[in-house]
mmCIF file of N, CA, C and O in Angstrom:
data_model
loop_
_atom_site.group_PDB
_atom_site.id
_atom_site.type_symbol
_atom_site.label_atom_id
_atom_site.label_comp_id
_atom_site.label_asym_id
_atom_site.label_seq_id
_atom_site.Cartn_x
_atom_site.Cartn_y
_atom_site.Cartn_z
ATOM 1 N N UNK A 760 203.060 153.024 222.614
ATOM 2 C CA UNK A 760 202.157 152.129 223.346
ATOM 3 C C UNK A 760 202.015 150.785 222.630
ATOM 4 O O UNK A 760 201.732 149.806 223.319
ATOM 5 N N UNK A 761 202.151 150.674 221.571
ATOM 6 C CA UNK A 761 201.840 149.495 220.163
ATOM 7 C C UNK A 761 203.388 148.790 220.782
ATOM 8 O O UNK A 761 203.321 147.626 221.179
ATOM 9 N N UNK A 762 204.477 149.369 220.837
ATOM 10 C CA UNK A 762 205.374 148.449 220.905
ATOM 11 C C UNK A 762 205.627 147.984 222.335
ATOM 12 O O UNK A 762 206.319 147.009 222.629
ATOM 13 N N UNK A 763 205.034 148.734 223.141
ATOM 14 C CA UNK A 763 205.307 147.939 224.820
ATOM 15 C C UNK A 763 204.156 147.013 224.891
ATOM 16 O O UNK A 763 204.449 145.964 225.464
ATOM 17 N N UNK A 764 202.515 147.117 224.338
ATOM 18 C CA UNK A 764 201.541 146.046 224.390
ATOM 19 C C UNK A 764 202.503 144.930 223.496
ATOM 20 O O UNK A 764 202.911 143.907 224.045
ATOM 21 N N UNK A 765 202.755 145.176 222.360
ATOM 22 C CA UNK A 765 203.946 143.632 221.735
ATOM 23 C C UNK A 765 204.767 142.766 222.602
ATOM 24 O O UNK A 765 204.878 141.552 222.777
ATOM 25 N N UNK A 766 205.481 144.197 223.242
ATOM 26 C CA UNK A 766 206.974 143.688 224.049
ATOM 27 C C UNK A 766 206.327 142.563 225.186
ATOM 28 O O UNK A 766 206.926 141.501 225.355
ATOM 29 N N UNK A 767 204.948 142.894 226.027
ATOM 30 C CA UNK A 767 204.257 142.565 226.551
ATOM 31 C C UNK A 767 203.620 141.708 226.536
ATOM 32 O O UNK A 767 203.361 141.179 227.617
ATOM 33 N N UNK A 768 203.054 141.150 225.286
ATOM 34 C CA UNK A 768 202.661 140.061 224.820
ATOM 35 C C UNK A 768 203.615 139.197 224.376
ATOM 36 O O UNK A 768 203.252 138.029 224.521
ATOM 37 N N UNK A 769 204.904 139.345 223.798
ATOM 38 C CA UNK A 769 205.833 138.409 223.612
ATOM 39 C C UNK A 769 206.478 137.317 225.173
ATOM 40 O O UNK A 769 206.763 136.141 225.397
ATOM 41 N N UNK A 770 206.426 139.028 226.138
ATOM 42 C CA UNK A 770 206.752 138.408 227.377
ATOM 43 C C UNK A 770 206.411 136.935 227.665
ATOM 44 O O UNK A 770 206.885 135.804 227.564
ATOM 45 N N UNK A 771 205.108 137.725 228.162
ATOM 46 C CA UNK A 771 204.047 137.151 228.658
ATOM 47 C C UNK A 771 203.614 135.144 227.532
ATOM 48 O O UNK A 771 203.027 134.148 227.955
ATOM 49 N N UNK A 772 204.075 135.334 226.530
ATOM 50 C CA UNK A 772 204.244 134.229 225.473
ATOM 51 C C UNK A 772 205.655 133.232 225.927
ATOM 52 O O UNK A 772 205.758 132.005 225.965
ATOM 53 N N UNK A 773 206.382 134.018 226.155
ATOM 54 C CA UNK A 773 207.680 133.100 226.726
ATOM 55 C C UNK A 773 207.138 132.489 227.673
ATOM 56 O O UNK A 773 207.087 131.259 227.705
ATOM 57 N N UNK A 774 206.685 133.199 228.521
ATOM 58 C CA UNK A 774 206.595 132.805 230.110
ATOM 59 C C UNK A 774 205.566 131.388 230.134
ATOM 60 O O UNK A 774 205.736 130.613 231.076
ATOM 61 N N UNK A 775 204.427 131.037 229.022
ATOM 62 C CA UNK A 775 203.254 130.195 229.122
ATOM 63 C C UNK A 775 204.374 129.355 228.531
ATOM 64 O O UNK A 775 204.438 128.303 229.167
ATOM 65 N N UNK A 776 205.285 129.409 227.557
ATOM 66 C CA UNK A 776 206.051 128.488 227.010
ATOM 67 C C UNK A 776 207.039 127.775 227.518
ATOM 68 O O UNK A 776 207.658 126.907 226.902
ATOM 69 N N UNK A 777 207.291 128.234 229.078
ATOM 70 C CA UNK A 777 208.362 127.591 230.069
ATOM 71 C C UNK A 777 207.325 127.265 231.187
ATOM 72 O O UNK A 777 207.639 127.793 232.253
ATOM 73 N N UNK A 778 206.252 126.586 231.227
ATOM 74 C CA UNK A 778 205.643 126.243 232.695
ATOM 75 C C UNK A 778 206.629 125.294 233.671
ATOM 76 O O UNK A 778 206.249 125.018 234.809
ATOM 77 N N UNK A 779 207.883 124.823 233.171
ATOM 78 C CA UNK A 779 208.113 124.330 234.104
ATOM 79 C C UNK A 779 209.701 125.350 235.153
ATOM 80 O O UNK A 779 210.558 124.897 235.912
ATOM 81 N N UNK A 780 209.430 126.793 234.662
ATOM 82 C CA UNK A 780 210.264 127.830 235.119
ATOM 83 C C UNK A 780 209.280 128.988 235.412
ATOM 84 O O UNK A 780 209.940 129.911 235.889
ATOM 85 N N UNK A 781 208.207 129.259 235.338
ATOM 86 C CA UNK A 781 207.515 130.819 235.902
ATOM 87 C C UNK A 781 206.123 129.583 236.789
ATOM 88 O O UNK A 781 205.449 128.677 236.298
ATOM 89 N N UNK A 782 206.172 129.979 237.816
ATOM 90 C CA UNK A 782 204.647 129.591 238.654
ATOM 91 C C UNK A 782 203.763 130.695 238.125
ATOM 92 O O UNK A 782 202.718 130.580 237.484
ATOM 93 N N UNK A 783 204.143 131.357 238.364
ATOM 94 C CA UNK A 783 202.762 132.824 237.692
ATOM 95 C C UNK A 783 203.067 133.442 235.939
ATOM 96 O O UNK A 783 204.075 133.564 235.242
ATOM 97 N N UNK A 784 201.925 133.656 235.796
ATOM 98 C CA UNK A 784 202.164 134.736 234.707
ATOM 99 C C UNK A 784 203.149 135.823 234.705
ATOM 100 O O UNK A 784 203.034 136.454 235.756
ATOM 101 N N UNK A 785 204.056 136.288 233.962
ATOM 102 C CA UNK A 785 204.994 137.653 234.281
ATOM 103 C C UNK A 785 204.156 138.708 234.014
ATOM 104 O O UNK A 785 203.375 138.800 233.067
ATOM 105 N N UNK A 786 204.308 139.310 234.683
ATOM 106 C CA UNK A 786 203.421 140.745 234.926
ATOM 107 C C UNK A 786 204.765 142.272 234.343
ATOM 108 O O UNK A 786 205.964 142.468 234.538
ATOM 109 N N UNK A 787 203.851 142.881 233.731
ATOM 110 C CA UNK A 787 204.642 144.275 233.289
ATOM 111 C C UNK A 787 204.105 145.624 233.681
ATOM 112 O O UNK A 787 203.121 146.060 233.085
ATOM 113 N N UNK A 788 204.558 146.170 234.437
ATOM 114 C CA UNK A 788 204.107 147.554 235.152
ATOM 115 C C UNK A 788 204.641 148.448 235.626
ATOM 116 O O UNK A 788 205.566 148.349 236.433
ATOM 117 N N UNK A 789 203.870 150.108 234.967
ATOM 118 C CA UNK A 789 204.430 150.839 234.991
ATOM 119 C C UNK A 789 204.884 151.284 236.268
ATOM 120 O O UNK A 789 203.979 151.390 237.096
ATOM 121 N N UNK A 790 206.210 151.620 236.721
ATOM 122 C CA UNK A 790 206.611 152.152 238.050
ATOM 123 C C UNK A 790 206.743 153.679 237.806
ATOM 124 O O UNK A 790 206.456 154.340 238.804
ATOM 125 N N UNK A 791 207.059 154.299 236.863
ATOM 126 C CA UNK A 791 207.179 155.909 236.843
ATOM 127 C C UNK A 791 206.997 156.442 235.347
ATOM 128 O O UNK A 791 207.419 155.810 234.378
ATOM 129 N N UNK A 792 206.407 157.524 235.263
ATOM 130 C CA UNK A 792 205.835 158.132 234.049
ATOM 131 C C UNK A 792 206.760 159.680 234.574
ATOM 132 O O UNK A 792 206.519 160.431 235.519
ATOM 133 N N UNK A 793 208.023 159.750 233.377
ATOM 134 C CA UNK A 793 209.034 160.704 234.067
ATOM 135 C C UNK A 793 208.826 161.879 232.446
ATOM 136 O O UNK A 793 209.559 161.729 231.469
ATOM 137 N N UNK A 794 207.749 162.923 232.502
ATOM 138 C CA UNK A 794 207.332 163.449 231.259
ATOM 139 C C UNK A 794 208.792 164.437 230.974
ATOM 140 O O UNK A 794 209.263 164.605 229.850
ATOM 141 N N UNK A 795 209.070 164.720 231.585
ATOM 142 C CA UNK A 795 210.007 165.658 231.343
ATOM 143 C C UNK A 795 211.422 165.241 230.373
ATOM 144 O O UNK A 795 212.097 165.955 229.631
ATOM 145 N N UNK A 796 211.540 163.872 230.700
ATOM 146 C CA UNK A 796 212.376 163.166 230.444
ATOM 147 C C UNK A 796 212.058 162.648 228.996
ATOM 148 O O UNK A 796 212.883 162.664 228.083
ATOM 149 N N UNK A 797 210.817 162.205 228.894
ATOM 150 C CA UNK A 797 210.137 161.721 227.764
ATOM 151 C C UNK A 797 210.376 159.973 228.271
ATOM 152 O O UNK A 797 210.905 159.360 227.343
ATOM 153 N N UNK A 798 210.139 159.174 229.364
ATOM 154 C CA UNK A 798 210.160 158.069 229.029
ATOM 155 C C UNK A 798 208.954 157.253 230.260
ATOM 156 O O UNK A 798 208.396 157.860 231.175
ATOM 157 N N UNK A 799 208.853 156.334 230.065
ATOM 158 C CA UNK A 799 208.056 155.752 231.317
ATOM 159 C C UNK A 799 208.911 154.259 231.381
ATOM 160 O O UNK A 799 209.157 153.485 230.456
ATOM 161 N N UNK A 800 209.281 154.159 232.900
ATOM 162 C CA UNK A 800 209.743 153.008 233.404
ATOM 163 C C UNK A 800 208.825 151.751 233.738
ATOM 164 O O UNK A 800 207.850 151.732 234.488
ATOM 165 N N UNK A 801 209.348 150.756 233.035
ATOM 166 C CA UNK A 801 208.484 149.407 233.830
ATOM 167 C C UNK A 801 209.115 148.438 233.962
ATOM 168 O O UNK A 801 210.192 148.249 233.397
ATOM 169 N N UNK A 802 208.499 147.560 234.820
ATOM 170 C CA UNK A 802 209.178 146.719 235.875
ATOM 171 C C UNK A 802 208.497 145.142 235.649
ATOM 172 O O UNK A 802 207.316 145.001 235.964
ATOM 173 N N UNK A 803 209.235 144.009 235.120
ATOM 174 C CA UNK A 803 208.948 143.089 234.655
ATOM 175 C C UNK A 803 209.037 142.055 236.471
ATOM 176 O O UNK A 803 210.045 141.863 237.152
ATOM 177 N N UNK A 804 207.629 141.612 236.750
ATOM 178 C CA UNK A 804 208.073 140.837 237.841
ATOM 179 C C UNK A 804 207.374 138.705 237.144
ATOM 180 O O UNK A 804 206.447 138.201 236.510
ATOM 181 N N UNK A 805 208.290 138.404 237.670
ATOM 182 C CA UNK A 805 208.284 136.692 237.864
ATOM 183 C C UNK A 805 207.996 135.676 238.421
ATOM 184 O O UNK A 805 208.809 134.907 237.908
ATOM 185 N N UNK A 806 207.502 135.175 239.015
ATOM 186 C CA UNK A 806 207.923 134.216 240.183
ATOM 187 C C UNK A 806 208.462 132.552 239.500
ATOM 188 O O UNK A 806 207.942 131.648 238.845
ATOM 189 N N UNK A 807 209.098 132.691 239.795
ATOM 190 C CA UNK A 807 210.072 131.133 239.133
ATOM 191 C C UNK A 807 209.455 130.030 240.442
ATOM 192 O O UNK A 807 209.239 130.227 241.638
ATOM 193 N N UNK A 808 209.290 128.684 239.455
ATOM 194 C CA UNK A 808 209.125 127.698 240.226
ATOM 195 C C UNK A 808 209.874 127.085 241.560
ATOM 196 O O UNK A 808 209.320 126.687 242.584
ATOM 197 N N UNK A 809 210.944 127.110 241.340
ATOM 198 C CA UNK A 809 211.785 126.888 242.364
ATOM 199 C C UNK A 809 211.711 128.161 243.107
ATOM 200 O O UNK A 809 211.354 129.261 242.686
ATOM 201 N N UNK A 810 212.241 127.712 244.671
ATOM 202 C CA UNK A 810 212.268 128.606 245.655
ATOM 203 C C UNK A 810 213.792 129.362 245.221
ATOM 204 O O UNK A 810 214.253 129.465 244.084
ATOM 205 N N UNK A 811 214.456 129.894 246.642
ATOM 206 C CA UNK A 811 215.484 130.759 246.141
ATOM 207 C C UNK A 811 216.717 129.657 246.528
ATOM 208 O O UNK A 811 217.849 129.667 246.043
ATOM 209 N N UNK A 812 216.215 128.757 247.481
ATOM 210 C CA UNK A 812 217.624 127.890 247.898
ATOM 211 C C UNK A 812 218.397 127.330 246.732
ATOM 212 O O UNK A 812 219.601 127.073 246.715
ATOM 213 N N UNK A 813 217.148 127.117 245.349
ATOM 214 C CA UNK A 813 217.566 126.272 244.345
ATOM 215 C C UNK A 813 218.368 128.293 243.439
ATOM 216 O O UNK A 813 217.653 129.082 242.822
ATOM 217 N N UNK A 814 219.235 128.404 243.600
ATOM 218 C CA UNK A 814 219.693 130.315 243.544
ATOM 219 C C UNK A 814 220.333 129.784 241.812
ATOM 220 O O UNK A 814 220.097 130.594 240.916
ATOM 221 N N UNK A 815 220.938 128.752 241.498
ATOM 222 C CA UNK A 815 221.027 128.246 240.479
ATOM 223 C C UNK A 815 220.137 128.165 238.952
ATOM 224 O O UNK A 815 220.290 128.579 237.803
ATOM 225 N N UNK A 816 219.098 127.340 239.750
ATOM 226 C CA UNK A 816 218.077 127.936 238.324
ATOM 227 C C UNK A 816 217.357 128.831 238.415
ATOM 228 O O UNK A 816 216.771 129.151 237.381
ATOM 229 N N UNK A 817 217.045 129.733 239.848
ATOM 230 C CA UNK A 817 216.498 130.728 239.235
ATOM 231 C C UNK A 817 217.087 131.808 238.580
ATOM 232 O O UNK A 817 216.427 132.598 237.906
ATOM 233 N N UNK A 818 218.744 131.915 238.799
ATOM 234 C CA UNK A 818 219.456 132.865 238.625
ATOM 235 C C UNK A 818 219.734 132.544 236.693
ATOM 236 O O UNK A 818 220.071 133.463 235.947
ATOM 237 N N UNK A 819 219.501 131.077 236.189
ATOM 238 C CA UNK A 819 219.497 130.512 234.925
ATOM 239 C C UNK A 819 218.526 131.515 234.304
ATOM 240 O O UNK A 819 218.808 132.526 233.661
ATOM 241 N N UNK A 820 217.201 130.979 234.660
ATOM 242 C CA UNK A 820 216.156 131.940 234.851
ATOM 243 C C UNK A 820 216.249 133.210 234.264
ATOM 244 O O UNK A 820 215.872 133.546 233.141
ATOM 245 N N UNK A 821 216.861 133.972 235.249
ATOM 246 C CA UNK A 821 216.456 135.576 234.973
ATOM 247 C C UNK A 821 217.416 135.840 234.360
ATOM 248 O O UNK A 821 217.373 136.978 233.893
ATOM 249 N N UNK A 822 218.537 135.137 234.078
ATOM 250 C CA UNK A 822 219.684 135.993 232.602
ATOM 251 C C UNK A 822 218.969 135.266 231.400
ATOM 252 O O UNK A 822 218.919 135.986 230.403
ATOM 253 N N UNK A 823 218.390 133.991 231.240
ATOM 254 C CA UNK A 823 217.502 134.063 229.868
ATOM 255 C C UNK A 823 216.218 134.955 229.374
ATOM 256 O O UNK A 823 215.620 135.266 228.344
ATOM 257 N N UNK A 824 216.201 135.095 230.338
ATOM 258 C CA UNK A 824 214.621 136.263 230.518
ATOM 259 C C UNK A 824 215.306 137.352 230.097
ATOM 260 O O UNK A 824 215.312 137.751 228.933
ATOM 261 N N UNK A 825 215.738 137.722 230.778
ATOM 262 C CA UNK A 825 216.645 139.256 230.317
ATOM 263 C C UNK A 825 216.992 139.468 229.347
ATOM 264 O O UNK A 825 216.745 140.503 228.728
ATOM 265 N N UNK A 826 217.993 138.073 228.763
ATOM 266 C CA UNK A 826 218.600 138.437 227.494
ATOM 267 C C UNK A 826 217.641 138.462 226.495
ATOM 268 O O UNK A 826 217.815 139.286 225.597
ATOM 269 N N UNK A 827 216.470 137.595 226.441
ATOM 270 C CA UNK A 827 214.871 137.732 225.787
ATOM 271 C C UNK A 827 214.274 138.604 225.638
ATOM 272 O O UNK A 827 213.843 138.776 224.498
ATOM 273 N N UNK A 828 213.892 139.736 226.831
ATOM 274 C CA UNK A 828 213.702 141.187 226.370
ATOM 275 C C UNK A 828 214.663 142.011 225.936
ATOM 276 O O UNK A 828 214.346 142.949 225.204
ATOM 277 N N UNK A 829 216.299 141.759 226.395
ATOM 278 C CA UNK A 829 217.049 142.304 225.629
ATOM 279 C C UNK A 829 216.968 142.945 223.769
ATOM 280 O O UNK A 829 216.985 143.965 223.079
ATOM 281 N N UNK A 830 216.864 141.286 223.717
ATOM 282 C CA UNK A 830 216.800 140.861 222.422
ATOM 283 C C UNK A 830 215.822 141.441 221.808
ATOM 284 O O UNK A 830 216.021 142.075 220.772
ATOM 285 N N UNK A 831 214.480 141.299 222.418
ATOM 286 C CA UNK A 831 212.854 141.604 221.945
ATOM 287 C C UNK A 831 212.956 143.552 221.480
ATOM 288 O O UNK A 831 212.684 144.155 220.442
ATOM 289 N N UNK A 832 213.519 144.044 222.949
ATOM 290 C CA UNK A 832 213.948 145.159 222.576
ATOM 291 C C UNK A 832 214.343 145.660 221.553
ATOM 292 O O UNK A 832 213.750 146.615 221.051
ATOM 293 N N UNK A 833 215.450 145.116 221.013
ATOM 294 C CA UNK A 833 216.238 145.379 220.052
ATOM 295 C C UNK A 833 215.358 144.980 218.213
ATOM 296 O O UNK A 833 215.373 145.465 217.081
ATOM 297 N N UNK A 834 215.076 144.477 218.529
ATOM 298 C CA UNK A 834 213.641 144.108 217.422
ATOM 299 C C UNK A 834 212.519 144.713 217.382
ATOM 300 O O UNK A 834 211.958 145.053 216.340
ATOM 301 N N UNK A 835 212.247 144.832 218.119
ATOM 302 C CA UNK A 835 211.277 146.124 217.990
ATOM 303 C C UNK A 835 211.729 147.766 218.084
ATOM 304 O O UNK A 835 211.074 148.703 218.540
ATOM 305 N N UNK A 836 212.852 147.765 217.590
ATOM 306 C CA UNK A 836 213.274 148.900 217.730
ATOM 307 C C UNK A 836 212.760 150.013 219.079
ATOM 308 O O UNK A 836 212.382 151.149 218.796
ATOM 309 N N UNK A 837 212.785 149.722 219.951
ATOM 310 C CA UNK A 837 212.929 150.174 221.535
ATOM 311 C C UNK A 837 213.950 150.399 222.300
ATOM 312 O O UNK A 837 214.523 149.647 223.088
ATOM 313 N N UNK A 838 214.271 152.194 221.837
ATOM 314 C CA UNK A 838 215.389 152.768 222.392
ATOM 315 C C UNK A 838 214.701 153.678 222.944
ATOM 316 O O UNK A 838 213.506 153.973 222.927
ATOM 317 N N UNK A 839 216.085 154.299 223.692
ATOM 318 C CA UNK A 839 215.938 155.859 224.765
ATOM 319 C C UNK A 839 217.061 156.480 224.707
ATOM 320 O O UNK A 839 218.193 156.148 225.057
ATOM 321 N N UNK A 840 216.537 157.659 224.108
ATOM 322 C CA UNK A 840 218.103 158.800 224.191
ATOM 323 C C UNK A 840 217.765 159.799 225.065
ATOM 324 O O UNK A 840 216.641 160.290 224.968
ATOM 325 N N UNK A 841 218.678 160.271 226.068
ATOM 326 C CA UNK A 841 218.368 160.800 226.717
ATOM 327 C C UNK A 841 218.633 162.542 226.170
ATOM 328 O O UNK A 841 219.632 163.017 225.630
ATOM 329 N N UNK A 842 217.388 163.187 226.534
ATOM 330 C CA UNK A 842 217.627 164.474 225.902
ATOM 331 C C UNK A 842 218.475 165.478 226.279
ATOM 332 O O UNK A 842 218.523 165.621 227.501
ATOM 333 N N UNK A 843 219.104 166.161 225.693
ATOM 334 C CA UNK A 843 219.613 167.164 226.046
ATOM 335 C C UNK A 843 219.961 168.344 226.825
ATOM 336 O O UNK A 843 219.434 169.401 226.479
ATOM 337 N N UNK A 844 220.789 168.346 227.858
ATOM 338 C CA UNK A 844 220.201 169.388 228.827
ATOM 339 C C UNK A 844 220.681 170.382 228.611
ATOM 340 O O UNK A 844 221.561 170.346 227.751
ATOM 341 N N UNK A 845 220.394 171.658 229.211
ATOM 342 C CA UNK A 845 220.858 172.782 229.111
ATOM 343 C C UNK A 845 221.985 172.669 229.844
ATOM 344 O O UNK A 845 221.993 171.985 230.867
ATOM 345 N N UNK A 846 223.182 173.394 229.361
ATOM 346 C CA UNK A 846 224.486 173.685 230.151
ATOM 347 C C UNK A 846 224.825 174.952 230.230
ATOM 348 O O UNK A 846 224.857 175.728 229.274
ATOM 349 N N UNK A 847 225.178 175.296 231.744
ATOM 350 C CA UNK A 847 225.453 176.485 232.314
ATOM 351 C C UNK A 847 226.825 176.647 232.714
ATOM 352 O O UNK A 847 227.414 176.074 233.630
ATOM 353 N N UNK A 848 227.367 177.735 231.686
ATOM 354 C CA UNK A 848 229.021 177.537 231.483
ATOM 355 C C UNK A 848 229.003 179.725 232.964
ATOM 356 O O UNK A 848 228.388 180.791 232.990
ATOM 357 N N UNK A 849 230.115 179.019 233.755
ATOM 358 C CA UNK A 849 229.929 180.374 235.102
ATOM 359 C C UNK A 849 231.563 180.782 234.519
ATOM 360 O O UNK A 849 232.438 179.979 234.194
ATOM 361 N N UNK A 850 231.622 181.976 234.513
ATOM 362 C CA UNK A 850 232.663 182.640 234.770
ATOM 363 C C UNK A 850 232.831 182.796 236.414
ATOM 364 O O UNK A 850 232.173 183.495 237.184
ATOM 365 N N UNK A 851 234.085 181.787 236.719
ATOM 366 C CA UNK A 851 235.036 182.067 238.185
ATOM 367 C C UNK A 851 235.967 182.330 238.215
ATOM 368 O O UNK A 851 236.877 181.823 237.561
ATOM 369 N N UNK A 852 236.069 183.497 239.236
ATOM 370 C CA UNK A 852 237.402 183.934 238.884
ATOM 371 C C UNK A 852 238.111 183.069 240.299
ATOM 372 O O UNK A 852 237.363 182.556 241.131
ATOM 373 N N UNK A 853 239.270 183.014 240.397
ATOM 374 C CA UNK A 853 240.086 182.615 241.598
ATOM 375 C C UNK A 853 240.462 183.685 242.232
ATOM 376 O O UNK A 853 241.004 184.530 241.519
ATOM 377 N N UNK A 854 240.296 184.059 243.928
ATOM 378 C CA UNK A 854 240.493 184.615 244.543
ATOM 379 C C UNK A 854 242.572 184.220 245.179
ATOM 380 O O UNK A 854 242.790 183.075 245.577
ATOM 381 N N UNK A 855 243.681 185.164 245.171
ATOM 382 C CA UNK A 855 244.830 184.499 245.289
ATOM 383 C C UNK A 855 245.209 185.190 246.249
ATOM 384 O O UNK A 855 246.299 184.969 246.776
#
């Protein structure tokens, strides 16, 4: 929880630091809490100043953003391994 409130606040720090690329604050929220799995998904939304006709900078936009949490990720040490499943080995025989 300590490192997604960070990841979150760094966001959210980029985003006041480009006013002339986010109209809103970026928002971070959880879309699924998958326990079994061990992880919870969230969903970074934006709204960029320009509309979509300008598809250029906003598309500038969201690969610097990305590569920013990429990055942020990777610094805060924020990984996911996915666990292990059980494997079910069947004896078939071929019918000839």
């Amino acid at each position: 929880k300590e490192k997604v409130d960070e990841f979150h606040l760094n966001v959210l720090q980029y985003g006041k630091d480009r006013p002339r690329e986010f109209l809103t604050e970026i928002e971070l929220s959880a879309t699924s809490i998958e326990v079994q799995f061990g992880y919870v998904e969230y969903v970074l939304s934006a709204q960029h100043i320009e509309s979509w006709q300008n598809m250029a900078a906003v598309w500038k936009t969201k690969v610097e953003l990305t590569m920013h949490c990429n990055e942020l990720t990777k610094e805060l040490g924020m990984t996911y391994t996915t666990p292990a499943l059980p494997v079910q080995l069947y004896n078939a025989t071929i019918e000839k």
